[in-house]
XYZ file of C-alpha atoms in Angstrom:
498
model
C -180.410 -14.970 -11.754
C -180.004 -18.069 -13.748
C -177.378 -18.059 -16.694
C -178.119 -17.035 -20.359
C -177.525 -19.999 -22.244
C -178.128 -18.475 -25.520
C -177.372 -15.114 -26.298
C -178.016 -13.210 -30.177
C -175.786 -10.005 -31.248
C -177.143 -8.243 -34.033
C -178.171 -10.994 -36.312
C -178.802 -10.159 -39.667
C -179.357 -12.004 -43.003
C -180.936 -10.905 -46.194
C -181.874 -12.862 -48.824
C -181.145 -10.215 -51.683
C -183.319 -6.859 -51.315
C -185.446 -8.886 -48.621
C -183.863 -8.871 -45.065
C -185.403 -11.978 -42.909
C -183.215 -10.761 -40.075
C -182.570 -7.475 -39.239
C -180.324 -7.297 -36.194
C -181.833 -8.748 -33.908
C -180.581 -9.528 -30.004
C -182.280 -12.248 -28.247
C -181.114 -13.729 -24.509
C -182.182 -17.076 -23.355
C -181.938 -18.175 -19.556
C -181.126 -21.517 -18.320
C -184.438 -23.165 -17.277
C -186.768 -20.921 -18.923
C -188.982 -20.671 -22.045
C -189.075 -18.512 -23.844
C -191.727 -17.898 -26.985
C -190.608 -16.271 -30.035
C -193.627 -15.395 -31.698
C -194.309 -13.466 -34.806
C -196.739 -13.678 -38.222
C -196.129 -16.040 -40.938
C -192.745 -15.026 -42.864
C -191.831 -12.322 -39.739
C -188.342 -14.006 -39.779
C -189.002 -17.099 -37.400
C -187.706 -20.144 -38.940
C -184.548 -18.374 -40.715
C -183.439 -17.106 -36.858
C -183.668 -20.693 -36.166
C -181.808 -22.342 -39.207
C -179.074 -19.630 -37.999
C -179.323 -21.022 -34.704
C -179.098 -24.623 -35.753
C -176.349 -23.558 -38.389
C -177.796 -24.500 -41.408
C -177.818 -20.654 -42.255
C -174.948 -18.711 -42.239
C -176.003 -15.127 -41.151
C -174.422 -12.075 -43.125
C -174.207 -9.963 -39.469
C -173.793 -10.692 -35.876
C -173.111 -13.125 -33.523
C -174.450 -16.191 -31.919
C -173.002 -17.221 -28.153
C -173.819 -20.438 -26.343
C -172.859 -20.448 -22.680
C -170.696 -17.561 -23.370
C -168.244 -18.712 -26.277
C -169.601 -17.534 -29.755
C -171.065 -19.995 -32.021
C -168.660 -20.777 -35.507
C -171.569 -19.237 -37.854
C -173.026 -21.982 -40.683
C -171.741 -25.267 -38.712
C -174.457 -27.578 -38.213
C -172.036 -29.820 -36.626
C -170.830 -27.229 -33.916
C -174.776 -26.383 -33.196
C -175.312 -30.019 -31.887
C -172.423 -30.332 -30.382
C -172.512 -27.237 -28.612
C -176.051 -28.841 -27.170
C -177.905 -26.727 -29.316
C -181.164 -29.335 -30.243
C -183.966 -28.510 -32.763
C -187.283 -29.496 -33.546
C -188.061 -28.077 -37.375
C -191.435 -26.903 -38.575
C -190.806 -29.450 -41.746
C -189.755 -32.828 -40.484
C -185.947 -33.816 -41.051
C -186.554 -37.372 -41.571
C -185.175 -40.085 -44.397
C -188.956 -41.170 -45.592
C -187.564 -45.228 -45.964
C -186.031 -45.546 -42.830
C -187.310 -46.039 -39.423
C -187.991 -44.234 -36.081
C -185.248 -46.091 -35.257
C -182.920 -46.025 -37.784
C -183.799 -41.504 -37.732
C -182.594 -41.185 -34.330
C -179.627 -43.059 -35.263
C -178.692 -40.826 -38.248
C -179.222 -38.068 -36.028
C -176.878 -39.052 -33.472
C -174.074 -38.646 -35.876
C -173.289 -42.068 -37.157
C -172.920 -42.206 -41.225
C -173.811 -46.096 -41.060
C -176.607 -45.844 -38.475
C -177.345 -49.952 -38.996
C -173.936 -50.756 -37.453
C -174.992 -49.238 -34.111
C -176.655 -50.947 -31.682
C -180.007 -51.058 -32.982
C -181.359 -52.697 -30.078
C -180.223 -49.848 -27.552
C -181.249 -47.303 -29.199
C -184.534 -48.790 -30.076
C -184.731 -49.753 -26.081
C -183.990 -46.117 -25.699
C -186.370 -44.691 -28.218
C -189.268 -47.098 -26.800
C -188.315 -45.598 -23.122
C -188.658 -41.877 -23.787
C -191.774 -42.391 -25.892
C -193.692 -44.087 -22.494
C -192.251 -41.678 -20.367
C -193.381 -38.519 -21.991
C -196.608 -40.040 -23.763
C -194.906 -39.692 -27.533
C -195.978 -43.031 -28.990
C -194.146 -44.151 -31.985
C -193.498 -47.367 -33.627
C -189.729 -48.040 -33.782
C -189.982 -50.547 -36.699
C -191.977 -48.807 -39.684
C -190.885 -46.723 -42.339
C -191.185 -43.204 -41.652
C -193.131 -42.582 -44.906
C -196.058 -45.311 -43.691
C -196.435 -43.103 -40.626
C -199.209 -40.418 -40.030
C -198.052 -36.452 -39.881
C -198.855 -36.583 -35.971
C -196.198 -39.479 -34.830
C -193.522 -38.094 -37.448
C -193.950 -35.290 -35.705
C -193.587 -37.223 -32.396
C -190.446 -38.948 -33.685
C -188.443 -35.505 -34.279
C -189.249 -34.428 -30.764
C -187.806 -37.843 -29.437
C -184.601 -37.070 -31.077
C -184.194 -33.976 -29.563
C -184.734 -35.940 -26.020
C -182.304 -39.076 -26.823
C -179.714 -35.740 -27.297
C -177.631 -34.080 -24.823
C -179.152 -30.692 -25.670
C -178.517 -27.273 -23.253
C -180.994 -25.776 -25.881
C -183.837 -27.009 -27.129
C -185.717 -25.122 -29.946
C -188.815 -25.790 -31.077
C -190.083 -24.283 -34.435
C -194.148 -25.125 -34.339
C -193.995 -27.978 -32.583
C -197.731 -28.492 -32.097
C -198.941 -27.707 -35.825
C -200.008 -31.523 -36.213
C -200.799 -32.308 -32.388
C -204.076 -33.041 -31.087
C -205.171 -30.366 -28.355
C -203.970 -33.642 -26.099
C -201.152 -34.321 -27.245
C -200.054 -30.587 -26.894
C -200.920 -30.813 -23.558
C -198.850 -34.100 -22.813
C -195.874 -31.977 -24.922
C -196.551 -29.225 -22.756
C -196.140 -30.836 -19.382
C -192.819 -32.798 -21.223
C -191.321 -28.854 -21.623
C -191.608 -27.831 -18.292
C -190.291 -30.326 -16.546
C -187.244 -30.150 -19.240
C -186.872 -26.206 -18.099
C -186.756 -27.424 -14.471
C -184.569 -29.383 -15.157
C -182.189 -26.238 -16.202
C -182.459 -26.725 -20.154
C -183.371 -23.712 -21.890
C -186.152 -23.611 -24.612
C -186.945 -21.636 -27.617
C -190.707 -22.232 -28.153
C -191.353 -20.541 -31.616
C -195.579 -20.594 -32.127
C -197.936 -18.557 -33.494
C -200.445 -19.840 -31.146
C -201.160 -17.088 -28.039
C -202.853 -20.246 -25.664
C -199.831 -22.124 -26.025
C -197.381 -19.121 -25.087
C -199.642 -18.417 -22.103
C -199.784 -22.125 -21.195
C -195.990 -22.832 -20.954
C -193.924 -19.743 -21.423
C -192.143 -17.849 -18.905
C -191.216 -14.767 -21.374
C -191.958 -13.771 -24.784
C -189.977 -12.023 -27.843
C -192.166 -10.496 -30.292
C -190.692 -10.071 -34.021
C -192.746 -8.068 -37.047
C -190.832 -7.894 -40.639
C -187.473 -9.496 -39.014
C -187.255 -7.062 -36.209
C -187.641 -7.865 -32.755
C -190.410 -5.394 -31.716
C -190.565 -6.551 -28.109
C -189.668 -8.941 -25.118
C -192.205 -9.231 -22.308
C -193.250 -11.178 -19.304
C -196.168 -13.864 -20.345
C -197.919 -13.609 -16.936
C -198.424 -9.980 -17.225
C -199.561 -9.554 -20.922
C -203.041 -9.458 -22.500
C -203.213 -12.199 -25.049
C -204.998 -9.025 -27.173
C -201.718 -6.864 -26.611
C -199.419 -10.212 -27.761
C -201.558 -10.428 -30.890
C -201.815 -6.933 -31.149
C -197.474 -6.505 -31.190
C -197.077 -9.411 -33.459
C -199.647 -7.876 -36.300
C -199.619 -4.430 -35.602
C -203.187 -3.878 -35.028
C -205.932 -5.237 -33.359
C -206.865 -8.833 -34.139
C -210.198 -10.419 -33.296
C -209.303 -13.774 -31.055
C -212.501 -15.350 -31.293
C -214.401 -16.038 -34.740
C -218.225 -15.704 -34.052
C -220.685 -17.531 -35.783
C -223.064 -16.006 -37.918
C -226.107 -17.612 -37.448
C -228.114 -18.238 -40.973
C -230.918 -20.195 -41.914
C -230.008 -23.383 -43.530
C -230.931 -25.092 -47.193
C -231.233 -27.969 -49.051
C -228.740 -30.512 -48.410
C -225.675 -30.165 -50.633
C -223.542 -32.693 -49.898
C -225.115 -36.932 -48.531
C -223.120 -39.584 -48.297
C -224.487 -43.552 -47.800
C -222.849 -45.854 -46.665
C -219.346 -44.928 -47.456
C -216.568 -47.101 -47.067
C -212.681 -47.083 -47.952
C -210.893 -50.727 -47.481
C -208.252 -50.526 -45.028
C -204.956 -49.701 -46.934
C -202.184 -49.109 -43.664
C -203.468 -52.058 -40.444
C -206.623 -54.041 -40.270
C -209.270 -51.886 -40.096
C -212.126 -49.853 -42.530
C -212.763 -46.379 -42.888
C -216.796 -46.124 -42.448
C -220.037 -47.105 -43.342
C -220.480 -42.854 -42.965
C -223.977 -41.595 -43.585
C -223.240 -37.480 -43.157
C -225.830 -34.768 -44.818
C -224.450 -31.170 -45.228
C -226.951 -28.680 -45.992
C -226.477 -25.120 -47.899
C -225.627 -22.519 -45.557
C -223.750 -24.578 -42.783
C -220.533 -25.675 -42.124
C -220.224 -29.189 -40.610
C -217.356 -29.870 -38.558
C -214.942 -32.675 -38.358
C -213.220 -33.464 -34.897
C -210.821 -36.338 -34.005
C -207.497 -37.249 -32.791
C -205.632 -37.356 -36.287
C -205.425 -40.727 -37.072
C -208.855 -41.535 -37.204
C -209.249 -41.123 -40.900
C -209.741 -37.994 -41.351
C -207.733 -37.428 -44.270
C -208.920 -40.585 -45.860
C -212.500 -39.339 -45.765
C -211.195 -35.890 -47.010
C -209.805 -37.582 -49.717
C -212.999 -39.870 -50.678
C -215.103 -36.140 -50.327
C -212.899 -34.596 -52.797
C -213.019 -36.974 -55.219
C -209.003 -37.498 -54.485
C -209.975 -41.565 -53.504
C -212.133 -44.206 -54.495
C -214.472 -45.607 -52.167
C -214.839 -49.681 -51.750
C -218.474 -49.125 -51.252
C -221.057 -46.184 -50.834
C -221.855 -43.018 -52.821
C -221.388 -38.920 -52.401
C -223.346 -36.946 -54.121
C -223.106 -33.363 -54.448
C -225.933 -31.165 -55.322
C -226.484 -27.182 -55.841
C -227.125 -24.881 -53.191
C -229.537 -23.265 -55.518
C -230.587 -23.442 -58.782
C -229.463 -26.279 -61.447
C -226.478 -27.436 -63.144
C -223.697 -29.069 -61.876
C -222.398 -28.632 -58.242
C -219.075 -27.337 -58.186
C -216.485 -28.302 -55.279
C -213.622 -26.596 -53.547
C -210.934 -28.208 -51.899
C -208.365 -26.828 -49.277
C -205.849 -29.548 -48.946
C -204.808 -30.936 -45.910
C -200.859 -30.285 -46.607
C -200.771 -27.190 -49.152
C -197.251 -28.081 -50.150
C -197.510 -31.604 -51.187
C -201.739 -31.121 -52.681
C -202.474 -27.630 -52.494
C -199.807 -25.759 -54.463
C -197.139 -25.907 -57.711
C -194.755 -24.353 -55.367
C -192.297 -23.646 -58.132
C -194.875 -22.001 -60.395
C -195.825 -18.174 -59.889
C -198.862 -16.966 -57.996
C -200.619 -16.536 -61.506
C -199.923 -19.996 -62.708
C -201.698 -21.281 -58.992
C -204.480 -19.202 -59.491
C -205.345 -19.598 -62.569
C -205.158 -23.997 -62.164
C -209.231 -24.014 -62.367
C -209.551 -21.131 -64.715
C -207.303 -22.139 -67.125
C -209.984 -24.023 -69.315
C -212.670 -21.160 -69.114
C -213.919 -19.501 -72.317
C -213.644 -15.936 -70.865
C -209.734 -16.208 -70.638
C -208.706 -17.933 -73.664
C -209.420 -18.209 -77.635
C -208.892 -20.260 -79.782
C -207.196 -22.618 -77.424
C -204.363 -19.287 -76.412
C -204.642 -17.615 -72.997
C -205.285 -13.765 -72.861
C -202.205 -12.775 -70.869
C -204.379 -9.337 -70.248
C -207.507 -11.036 -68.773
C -205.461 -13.783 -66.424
C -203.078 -10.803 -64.941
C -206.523 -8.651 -64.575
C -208.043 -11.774 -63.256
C -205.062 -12.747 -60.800
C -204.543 -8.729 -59.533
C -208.018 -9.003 -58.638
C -208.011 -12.149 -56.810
C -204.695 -11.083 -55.253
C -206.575 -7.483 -54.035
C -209.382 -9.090 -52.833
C -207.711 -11.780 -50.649
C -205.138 -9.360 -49.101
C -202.138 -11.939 -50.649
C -198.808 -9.796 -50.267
C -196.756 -10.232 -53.210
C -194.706 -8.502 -55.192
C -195.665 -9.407 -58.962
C -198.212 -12.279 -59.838
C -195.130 -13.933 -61.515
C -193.749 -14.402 -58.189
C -193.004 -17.967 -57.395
C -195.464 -19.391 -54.493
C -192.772 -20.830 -52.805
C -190.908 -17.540 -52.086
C -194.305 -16.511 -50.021
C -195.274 -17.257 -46.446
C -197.340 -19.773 -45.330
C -200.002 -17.490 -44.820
C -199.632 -15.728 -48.309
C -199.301 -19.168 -49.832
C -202.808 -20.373 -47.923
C -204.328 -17.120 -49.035
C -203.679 -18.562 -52.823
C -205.141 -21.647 -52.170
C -208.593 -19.732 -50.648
C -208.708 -17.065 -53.288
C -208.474 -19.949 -56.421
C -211.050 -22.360 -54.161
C -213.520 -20.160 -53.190
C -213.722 -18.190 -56.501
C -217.305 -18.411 -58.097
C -218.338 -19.593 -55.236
C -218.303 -23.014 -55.264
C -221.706 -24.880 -53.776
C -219.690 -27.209 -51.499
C -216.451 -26.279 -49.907
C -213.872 -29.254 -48.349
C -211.325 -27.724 -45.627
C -208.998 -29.483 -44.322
C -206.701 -28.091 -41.641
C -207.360 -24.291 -43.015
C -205.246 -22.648 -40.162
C -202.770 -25.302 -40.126
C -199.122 -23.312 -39.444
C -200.500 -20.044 -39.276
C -200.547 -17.108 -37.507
C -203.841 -15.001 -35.621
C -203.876 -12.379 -38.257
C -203.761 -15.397 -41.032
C -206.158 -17.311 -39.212
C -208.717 -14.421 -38.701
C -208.786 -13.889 -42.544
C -209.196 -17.791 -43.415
C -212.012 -17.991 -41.034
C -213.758 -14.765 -42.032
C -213.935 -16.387 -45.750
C -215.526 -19.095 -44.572
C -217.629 -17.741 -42.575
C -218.771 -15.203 -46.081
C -218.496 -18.998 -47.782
C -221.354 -19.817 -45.326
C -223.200 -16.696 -45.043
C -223.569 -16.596 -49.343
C -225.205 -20.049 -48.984
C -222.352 -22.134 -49.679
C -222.351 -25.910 -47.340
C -218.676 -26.487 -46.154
C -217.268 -29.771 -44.046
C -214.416 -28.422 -42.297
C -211.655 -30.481 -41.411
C -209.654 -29.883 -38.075
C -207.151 -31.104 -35.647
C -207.869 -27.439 -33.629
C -210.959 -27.923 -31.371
C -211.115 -24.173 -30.822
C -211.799 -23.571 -34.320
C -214.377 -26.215 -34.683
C -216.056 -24.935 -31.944
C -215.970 -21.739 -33.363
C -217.395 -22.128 -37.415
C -219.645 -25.612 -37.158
C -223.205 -25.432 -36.514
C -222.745 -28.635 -36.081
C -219.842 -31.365 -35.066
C -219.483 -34.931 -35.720
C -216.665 -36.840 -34.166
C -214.487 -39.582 -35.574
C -213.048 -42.518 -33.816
C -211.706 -45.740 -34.909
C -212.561 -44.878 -38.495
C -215.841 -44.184 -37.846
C -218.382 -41.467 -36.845
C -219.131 -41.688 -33.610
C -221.584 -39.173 -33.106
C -222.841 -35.616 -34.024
C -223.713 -33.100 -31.975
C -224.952 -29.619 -32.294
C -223.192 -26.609 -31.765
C -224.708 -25.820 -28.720
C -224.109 -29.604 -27.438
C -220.374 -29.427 -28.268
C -218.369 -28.739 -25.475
C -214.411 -29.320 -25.335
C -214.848 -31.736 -22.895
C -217.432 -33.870 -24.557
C -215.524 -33.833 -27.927
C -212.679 -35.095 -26.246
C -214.527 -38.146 -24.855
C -216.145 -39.157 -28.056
C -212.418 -38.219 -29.547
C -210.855 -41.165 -27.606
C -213.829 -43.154 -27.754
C -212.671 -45.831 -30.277
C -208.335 -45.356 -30.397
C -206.147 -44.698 -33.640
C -207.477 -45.679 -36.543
C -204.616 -48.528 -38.146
């Protein structure tokens, strides 16, 4: 029986009358995985800030290879080999890869170090696990996916005996998960122990050796992966049963809602141009987006929404029925930075496209009794678990705080809907709901281009796909026509888009 690296003793911390901890035990083997997996705001990410000591917990213990861990001691956690890969990147935005891994490695001047070893170092690891980076560039020039890449390198240049890993794969491609996945298990055979926090069931059952399922800061359960249902996983982690697999409803479609000709955005980051794209959209389907991220995805997101100008080329955006002017609803691609006032309530979020209308004001003053009526409604309707509309957003879990987002964007039905990375960081139950509203978003007549870096769910809601590569579309399929396989072909047709 191998050794249990990391072992938990009633660890509890409360964050006044809300407990994100409540005494929970948790062993970890040397040379195993194991998958802590729970919904959005189960407790997660505070265990893990406790395990990296950056939280002091009010209860319990925390014992690495035996000798308890001093509680709140970030220092002690690394140099106890306790390594961590956090769901929100840790990274100076003006500095570089290599200049991150420095300052990570302890050293208050990083640019006194060696530069040239660690970059040597840095450039190593990233060929030998298939983690590309760029060493010289500013963090904040980077896309999401190679940050990402970066904070998993620095757990690797460390001497870690535990590695945890809080959503590692939110902004990976379904290849580079699988290139991460490989890197994991030959780390556990090599006798580290890892902490593989997800909220993604293929994942767990892809890599994971046992998993510990927690529901409102409690664990609930710890089973073997190779002998549990997926269903019973999801079902433990909710508390009910959760449908896996979205199906399609299958509509007749419309008039097209949304064209674009000929649409081009000068290159801003490299050498290269996002487009010519020629796409139509018609009422009643949902076109899907597919592509290694990268590719300029977001770029095009932003030039659909109205966020960017275009160099050349037009959008137009027309009614699904009717006349008057189309109206447009956006789910950003990061909900933090574009999606959400995170320090405003729930009400002030969900009222930011209401705010103008007629029916809730007069005489340029808001009716404080029609926007609460107005916000308990949406708040009823979209199943967002809060407290008191006054609430502030970013006291809510992800899944809560996406909820928001839907429930303002989708209200009145809006003729064209732009999603990017709905699902992004969330958990089955979460995901169910945000693909059951689009789905309703479709099924009312509503055209949606959906945005995603999750090929599953593409697969799942598009009638149908087009791929980008290079910058460019490089074909569209029908559903029936898109296979993983073939989407991953045209995916890598044309490289990264710089």
């Amino acid at each position: 029986m191998a050794e249990h690296v990391l072992r938990l003793r009633g660890v509890t911390k409360r964050y006044g009358d809300l407990v994100a901890n409540d005494g929970i035990d948790l062993e970890v083997r040397s040379g195993e995985i194991l998958a802590l997996l729970g919904e959005n705001g189960a407790g997660k990410s505070t265990l893990v800030r406790v395990l990296a000591g950056l939280t002091r917990p009010d209860e319990g213990e925390v014992f690495v290879g035996g000798a308890p861990l001093p509680p709140g001691d970030p220092d002690a956690a690394r140099a106890r080999g306790i390594g961590v890969v956090h769901q929100h990147f840790m990274l100076v935005p003006d500095m570089t890869a290599t200049e991150n891994v420095a300052l990570s490695r302890g050293a208050a001047q990083p640019w006194r170090l060696d530069d040239r070893r660690i970059k040597a170092r840095l450039i190593e690891l990233s060929k030998r696990h298939g983690l590309p980076v760029r060493p010289d560039e500013p963090v904040n020039t980077l896309p999401v996916g190679e940050r990402q890449r970066i904070e998993i390198l620095k757990c690797l240049m460390g001497d870690a005996r535990v590695l945890l890993l809080d959503e590692p794969s939110a902004v990976l491609s379904p290849a580079e998960w699988d290139r991460l996945a490989v890197v994991l298990r030959a780390l556990a055979r090599s006798g580290m122990a890892i902490v593989l926090i997800t909220h993604k069931l293929g994942e767990i059952a892809a890599v994971a050796d046992r998993c510990t399922v927690i529901r409102a800061g409690r664990v609930v359960s710890t089973v073997e992966v190779s002998g549990t249902p997926p269903e019973e996983l999801a079902r433990m982690m909710v508390g009910r049963d959760v449908v896996l697999r979205t199906e399609r409803p299958s509509i007749a479609t419309g008039s097209p809602v949304l064209r674009t000709r000929g649409l081009t955005l000068a290159a801003y980051r490299g050498v290269r141009a996002l487009g010519p794209i020629d796409l139509e959209v018609r009422s009643g389907e949902v076109l899907g987006i597919a592509g290694v991220e990268g590719n300029g995805q977001s770029e095009l997101a932003d030039l659909l929404a109205g966020v960017r100008a275009p160099t050349a080329g037009t959008v137009t955006v027309a009614p699904a029925a009717g006349a008057g002017p189309a109206r447009v609803g956006v789910i950003a691609e990061d909900r933090h930075k574009d999606g959400l006032a995170l320090s405003l309530s729930v009400a002030d979020n969900l009222m930011m496209r209401a705010v103008g209308d007629p029916g809730f004001s007069r005489y340029g003053t808001l009716s404080a009794r029609r926007v609460r009526a107005h916000c308990r409604s949406l708040i009823e309707q979209f199943q967002i678990r809060v407290r008191s509309p006054e609430t502030p957003v970013e006291r809510l879990s992800g899944g809560n705080q996406q909820k928001i987002v839907l429930a303002r964007e989708l209200h009145g039905g809006p003729d064209l809907l732009i999603a990017s990375q709905p699902t992004r960081g969330l958990d089955v139950g979460a995901i169910e709901f945000v693909h059951s509203r689009i789905n309703a978003h479709k099924a009312a007549g509503g055209a949606t281009v959906l945005f995603s870096a999750e090929l599953d769910e593409i697969l799942a809601l598009s009638d149908r796909v087009a791929v980008m590569s290079g910058g460019a579309i490089v074909a569209v399929l029908d559903a029936g026509a898109a296979t993983r396989e073939r989407l991953g072909e045209l995916m890598a047709a044309g490289g990264e888009w710089r």
